[in-house]
PDB file of C-alpha atoms in Angstrom:
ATOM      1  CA  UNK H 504     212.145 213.006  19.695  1.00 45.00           C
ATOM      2  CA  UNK H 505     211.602 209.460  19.730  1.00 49.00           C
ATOM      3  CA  UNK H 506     212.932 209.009  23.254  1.00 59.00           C
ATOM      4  CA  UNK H 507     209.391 210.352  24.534  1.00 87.00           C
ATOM      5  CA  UNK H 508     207.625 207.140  23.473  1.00 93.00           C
ATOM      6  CA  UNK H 509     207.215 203.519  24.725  1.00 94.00           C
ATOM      7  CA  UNK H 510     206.870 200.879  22.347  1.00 96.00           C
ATOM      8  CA  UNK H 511     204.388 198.022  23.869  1.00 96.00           C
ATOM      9  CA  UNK H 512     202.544 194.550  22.717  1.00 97.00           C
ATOM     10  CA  UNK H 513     198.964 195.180  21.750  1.00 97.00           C
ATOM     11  CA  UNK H 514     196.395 193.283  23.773  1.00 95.00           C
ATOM     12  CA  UNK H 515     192.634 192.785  22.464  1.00 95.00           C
ATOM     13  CA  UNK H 516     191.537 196.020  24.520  1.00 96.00           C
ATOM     14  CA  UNK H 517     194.019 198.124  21.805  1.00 97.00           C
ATOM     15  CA  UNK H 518     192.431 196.812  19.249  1.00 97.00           C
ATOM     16  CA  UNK H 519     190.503 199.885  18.376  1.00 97.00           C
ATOM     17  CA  UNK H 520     192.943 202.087  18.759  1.00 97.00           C
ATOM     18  CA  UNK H 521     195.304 199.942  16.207  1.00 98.00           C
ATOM     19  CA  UNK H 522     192.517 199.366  13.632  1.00 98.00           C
ATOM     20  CA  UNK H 523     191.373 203.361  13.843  1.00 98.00           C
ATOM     21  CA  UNK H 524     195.558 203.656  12.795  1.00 98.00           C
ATOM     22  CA  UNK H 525     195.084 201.228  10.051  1.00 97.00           C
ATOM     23  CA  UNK H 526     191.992 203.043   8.726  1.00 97.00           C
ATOM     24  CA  UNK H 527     194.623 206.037   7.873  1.00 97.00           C
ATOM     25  CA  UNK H 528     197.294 203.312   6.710  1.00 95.00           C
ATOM     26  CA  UNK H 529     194.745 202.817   3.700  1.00 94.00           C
ATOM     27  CA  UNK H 530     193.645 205.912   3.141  1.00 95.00           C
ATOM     28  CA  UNK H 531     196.845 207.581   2.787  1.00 92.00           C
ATOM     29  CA  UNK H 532     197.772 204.555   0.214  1.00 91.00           C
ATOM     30  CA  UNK H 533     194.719 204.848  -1.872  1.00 92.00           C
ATOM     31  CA  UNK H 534     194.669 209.189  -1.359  1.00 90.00           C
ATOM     32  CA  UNK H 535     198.212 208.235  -2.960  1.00 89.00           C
ATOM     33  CA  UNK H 536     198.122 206.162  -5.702  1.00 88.00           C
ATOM     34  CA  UNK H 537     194.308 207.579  -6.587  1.00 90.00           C
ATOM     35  CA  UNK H 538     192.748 204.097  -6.533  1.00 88.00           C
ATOM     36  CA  UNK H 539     190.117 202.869  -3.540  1.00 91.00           C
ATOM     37  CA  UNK H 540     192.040 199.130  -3.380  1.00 89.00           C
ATOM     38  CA  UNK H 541     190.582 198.386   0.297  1.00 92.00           C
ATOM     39  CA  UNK H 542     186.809 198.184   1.650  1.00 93.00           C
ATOM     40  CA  UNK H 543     187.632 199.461   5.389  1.00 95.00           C
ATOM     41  CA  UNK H 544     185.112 198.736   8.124  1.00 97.00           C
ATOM     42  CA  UNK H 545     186.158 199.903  11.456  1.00 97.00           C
ATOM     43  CA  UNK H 546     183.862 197.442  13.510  1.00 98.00           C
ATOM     44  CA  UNK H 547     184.404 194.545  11.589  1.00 98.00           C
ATOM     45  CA  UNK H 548     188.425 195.438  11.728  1.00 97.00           C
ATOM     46  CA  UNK H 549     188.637 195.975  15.523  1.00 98.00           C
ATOM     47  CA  UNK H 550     186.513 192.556  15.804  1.00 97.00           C
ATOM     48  CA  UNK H 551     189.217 190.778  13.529  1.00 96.00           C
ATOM     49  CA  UNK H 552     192.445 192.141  15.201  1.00 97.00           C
ATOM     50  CA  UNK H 553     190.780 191.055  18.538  1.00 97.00           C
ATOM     51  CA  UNK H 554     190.428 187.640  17.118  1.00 96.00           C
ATOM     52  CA  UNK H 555     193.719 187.687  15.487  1.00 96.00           C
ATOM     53  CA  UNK H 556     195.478 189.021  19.212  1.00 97.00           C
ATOM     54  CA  UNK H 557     193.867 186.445  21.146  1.00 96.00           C
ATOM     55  CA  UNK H 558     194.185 183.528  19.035  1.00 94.00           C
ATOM     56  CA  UNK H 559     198.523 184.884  18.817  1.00 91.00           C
ATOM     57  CA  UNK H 560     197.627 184.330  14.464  1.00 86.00           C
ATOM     58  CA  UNK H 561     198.803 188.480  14.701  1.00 94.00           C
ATOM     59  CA  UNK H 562     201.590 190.265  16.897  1.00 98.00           C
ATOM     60  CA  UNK H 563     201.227 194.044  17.049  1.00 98.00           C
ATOM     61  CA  UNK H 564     203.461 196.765  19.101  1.00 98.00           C
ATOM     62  CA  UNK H 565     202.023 200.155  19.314  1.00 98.00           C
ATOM     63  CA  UNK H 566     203.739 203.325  20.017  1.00 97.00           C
ATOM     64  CA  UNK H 567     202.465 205.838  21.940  1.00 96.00           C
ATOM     65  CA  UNK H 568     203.427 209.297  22.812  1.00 88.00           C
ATOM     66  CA  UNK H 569     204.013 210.568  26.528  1.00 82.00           C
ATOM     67  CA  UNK H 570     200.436 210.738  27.741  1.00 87.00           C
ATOM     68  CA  UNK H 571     199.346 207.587  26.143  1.00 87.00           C
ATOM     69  CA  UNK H 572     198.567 208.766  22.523  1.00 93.00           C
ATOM     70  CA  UNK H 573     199.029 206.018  20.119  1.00 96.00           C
ATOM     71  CA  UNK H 574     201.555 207.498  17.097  1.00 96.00           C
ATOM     72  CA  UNK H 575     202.156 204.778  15.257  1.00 97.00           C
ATOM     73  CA  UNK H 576     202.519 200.783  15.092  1.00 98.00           C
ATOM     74  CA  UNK H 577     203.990 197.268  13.304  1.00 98.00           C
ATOM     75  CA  UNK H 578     202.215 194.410  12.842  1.00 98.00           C
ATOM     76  CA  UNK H 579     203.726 191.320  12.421  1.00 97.00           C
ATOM     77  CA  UNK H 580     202.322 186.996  11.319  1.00 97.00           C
ATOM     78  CA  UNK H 581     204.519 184.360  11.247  1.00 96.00           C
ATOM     79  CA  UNK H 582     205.046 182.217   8.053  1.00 94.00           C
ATOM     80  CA  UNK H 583     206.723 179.141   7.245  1.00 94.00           C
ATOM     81  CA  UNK H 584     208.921 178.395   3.772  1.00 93.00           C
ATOM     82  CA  UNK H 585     211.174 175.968   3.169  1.00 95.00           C
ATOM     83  CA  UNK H 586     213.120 178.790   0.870  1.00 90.00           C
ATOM     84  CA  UNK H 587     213.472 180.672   4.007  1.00 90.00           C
ATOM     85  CA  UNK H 588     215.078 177.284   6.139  1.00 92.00           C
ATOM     86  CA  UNK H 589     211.656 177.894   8.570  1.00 93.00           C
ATOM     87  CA  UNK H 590     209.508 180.220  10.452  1.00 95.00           C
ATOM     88  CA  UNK H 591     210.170 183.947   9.481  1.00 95.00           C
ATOM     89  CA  UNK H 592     208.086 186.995  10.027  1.00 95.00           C
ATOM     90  CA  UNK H 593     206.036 188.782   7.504  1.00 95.00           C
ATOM     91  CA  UNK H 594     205.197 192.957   8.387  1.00 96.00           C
ATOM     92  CA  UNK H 595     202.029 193.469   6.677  1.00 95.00           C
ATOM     93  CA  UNK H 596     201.010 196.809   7.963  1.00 95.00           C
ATOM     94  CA  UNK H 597     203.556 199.761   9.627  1.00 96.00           C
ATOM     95  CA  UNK H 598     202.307 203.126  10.323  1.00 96.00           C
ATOM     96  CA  UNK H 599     203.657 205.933  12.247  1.00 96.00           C
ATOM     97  CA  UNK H 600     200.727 208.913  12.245  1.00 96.00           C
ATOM     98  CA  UNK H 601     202.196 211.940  10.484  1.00 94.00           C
ATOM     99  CA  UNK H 602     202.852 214.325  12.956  1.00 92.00           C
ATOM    100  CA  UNK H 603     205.465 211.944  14.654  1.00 93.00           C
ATOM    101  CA  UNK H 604     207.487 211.017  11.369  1.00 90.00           C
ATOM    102  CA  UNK H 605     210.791 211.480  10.758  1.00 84.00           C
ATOM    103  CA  UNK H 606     211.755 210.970  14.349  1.00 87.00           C
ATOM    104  CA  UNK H 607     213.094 207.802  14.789  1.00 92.00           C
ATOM    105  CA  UNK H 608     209.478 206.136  15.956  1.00 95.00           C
ATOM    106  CA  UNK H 609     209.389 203.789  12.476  1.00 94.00           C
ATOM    107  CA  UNK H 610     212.969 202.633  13.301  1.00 95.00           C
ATOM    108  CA  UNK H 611     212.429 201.971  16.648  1.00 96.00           C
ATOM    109  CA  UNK H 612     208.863 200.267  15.641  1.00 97.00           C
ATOM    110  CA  UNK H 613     211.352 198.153  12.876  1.00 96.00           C
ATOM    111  CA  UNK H 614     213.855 197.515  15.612  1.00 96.00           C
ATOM    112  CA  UNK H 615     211.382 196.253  18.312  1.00 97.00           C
ATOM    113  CA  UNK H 616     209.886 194.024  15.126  1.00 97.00           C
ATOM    114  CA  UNK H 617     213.512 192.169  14.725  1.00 96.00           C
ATOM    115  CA  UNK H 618     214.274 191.962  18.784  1.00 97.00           C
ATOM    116  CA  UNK H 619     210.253 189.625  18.462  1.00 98.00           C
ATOM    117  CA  UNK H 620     211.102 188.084  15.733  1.00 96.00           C
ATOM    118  CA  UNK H 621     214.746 186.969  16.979  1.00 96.00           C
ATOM    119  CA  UNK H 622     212.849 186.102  20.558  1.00 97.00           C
ATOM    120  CA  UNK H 623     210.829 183.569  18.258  1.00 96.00           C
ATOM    121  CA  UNK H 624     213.573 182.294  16.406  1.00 95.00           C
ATOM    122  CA  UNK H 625     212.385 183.484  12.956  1.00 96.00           C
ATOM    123  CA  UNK H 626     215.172 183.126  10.015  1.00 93.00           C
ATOM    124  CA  UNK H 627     214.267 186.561   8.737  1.00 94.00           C
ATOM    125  CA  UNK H 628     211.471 189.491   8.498  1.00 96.00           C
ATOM    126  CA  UNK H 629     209.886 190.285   5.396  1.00 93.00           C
ATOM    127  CA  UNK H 630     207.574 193.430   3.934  1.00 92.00           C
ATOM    128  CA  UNK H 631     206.363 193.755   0.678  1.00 87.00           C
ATOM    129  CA  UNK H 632     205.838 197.771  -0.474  1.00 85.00           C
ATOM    130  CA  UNK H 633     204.186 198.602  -3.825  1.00 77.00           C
ATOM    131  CA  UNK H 634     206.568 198.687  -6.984  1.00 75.00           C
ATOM    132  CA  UNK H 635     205.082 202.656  -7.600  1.00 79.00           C
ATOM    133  CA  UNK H 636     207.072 205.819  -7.568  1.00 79.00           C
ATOM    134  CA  UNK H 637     204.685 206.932  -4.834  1.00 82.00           C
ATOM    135  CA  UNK H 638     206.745 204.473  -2.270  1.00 83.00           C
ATOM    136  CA  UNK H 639     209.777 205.103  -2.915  1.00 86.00           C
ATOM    137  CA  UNK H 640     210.747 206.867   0.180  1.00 86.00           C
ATOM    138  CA  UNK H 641     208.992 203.599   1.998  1.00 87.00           C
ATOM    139  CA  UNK H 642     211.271 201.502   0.041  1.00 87.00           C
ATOM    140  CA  UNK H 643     214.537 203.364   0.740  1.00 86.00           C
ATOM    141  CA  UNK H 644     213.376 203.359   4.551  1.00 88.00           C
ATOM    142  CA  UNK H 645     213.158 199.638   4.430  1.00 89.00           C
ATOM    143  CA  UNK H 646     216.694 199.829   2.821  1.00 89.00           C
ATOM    144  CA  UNK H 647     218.134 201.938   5.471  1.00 89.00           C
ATOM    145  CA  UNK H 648     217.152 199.229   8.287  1.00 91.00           C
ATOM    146  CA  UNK H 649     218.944 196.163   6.589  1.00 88.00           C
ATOM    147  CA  UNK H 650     215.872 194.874   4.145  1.00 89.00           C
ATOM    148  CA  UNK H 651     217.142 193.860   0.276  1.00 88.00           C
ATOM    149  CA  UNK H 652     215.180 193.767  -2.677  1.00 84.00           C
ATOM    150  CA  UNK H 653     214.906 189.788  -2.736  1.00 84.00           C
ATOM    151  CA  UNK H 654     213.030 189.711  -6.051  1.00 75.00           C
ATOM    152  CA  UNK H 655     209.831 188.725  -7.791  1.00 71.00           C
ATOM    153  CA  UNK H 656     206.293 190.435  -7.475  1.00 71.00           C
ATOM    154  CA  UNK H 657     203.817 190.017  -5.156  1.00 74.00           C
ATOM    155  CA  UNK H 658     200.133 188.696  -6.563  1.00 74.00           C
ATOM    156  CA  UNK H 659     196.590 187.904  -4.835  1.00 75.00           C
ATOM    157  CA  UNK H 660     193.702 185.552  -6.221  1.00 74.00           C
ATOM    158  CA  UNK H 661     190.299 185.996  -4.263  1.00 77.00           C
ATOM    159  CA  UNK H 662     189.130 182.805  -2.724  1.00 89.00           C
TER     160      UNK H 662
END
């Protein structure tokens, strides 16, 4: 039950822990759709969430379990748009470890992502999952916790 965890801000010294989480986040999404899509390098990874914590460019609340095991985590950067009347939050990367889904922990992970967000005075939260069959259960999660299809696709250009 979901009760049995605490939800906390990530400081630098987490970092590990959080980037070890988001080496499964990509594996399970390129184990799913059969494509390797991200170079993962736990070092380098752990160095840049550090940065990213210490600098405040990254917000991250991690979940763990009753003796201190991490289960899962959001991540969350603030963006400005005039199309969204200011600053607004953007989730880039949630993850809840398998053996804790489907107990509440990614809606309480959501919830604790709105409360921040609200705290900040952000206009909205957005997350972006991929159009694919495959996600489908991700998107319908999303749906269940107040998000609406707003439209449009999401594209990259390497710099």
């Amino acid at each position: 039950m979901s009760a049995n965890f605490t939800i906390q801000r990530a400081i630098a010294s987490d970092a590990q822990e959080v980037a070890v989480m988001v080496g499964e986040l990509l594996a399970e999404i390129m184990n799913t759709i059969g494509i390797q899509v991200f170079n993962f390098d736990l070092a380098e990874t752990t160095s840049r969430l550090q940065d990213f914590l210490n600098r405040e460019k990254y917000f991250v609340f991690v979940a763990r379990g009753g003796i201190g095991d991490p289960a899962g985590f959001i991540a969350l950067y603030e963006s400005y748009a005039l199309y969204a009347e200011g600053a607004f939050g953007t989730i880039p990367e949630l993850y809840v470890r398998p053996e804790y889904r489907t107990n509440g922990l990614g809606l309480r992970l959501v919830s604790q992502a709105k409360s921040f967000g609200a705290s900040r005075g952000w206009t909205r939260l957005e997350v972006t999952t991929p159009p694919l069959p495959q996600f489908d259960r991700a998107l319908a999660f999303y749906e269940r916790e107040g998000f609406a299809i707003s439209g449009g696709r999401k594209l990259k250009v390497s710099l």
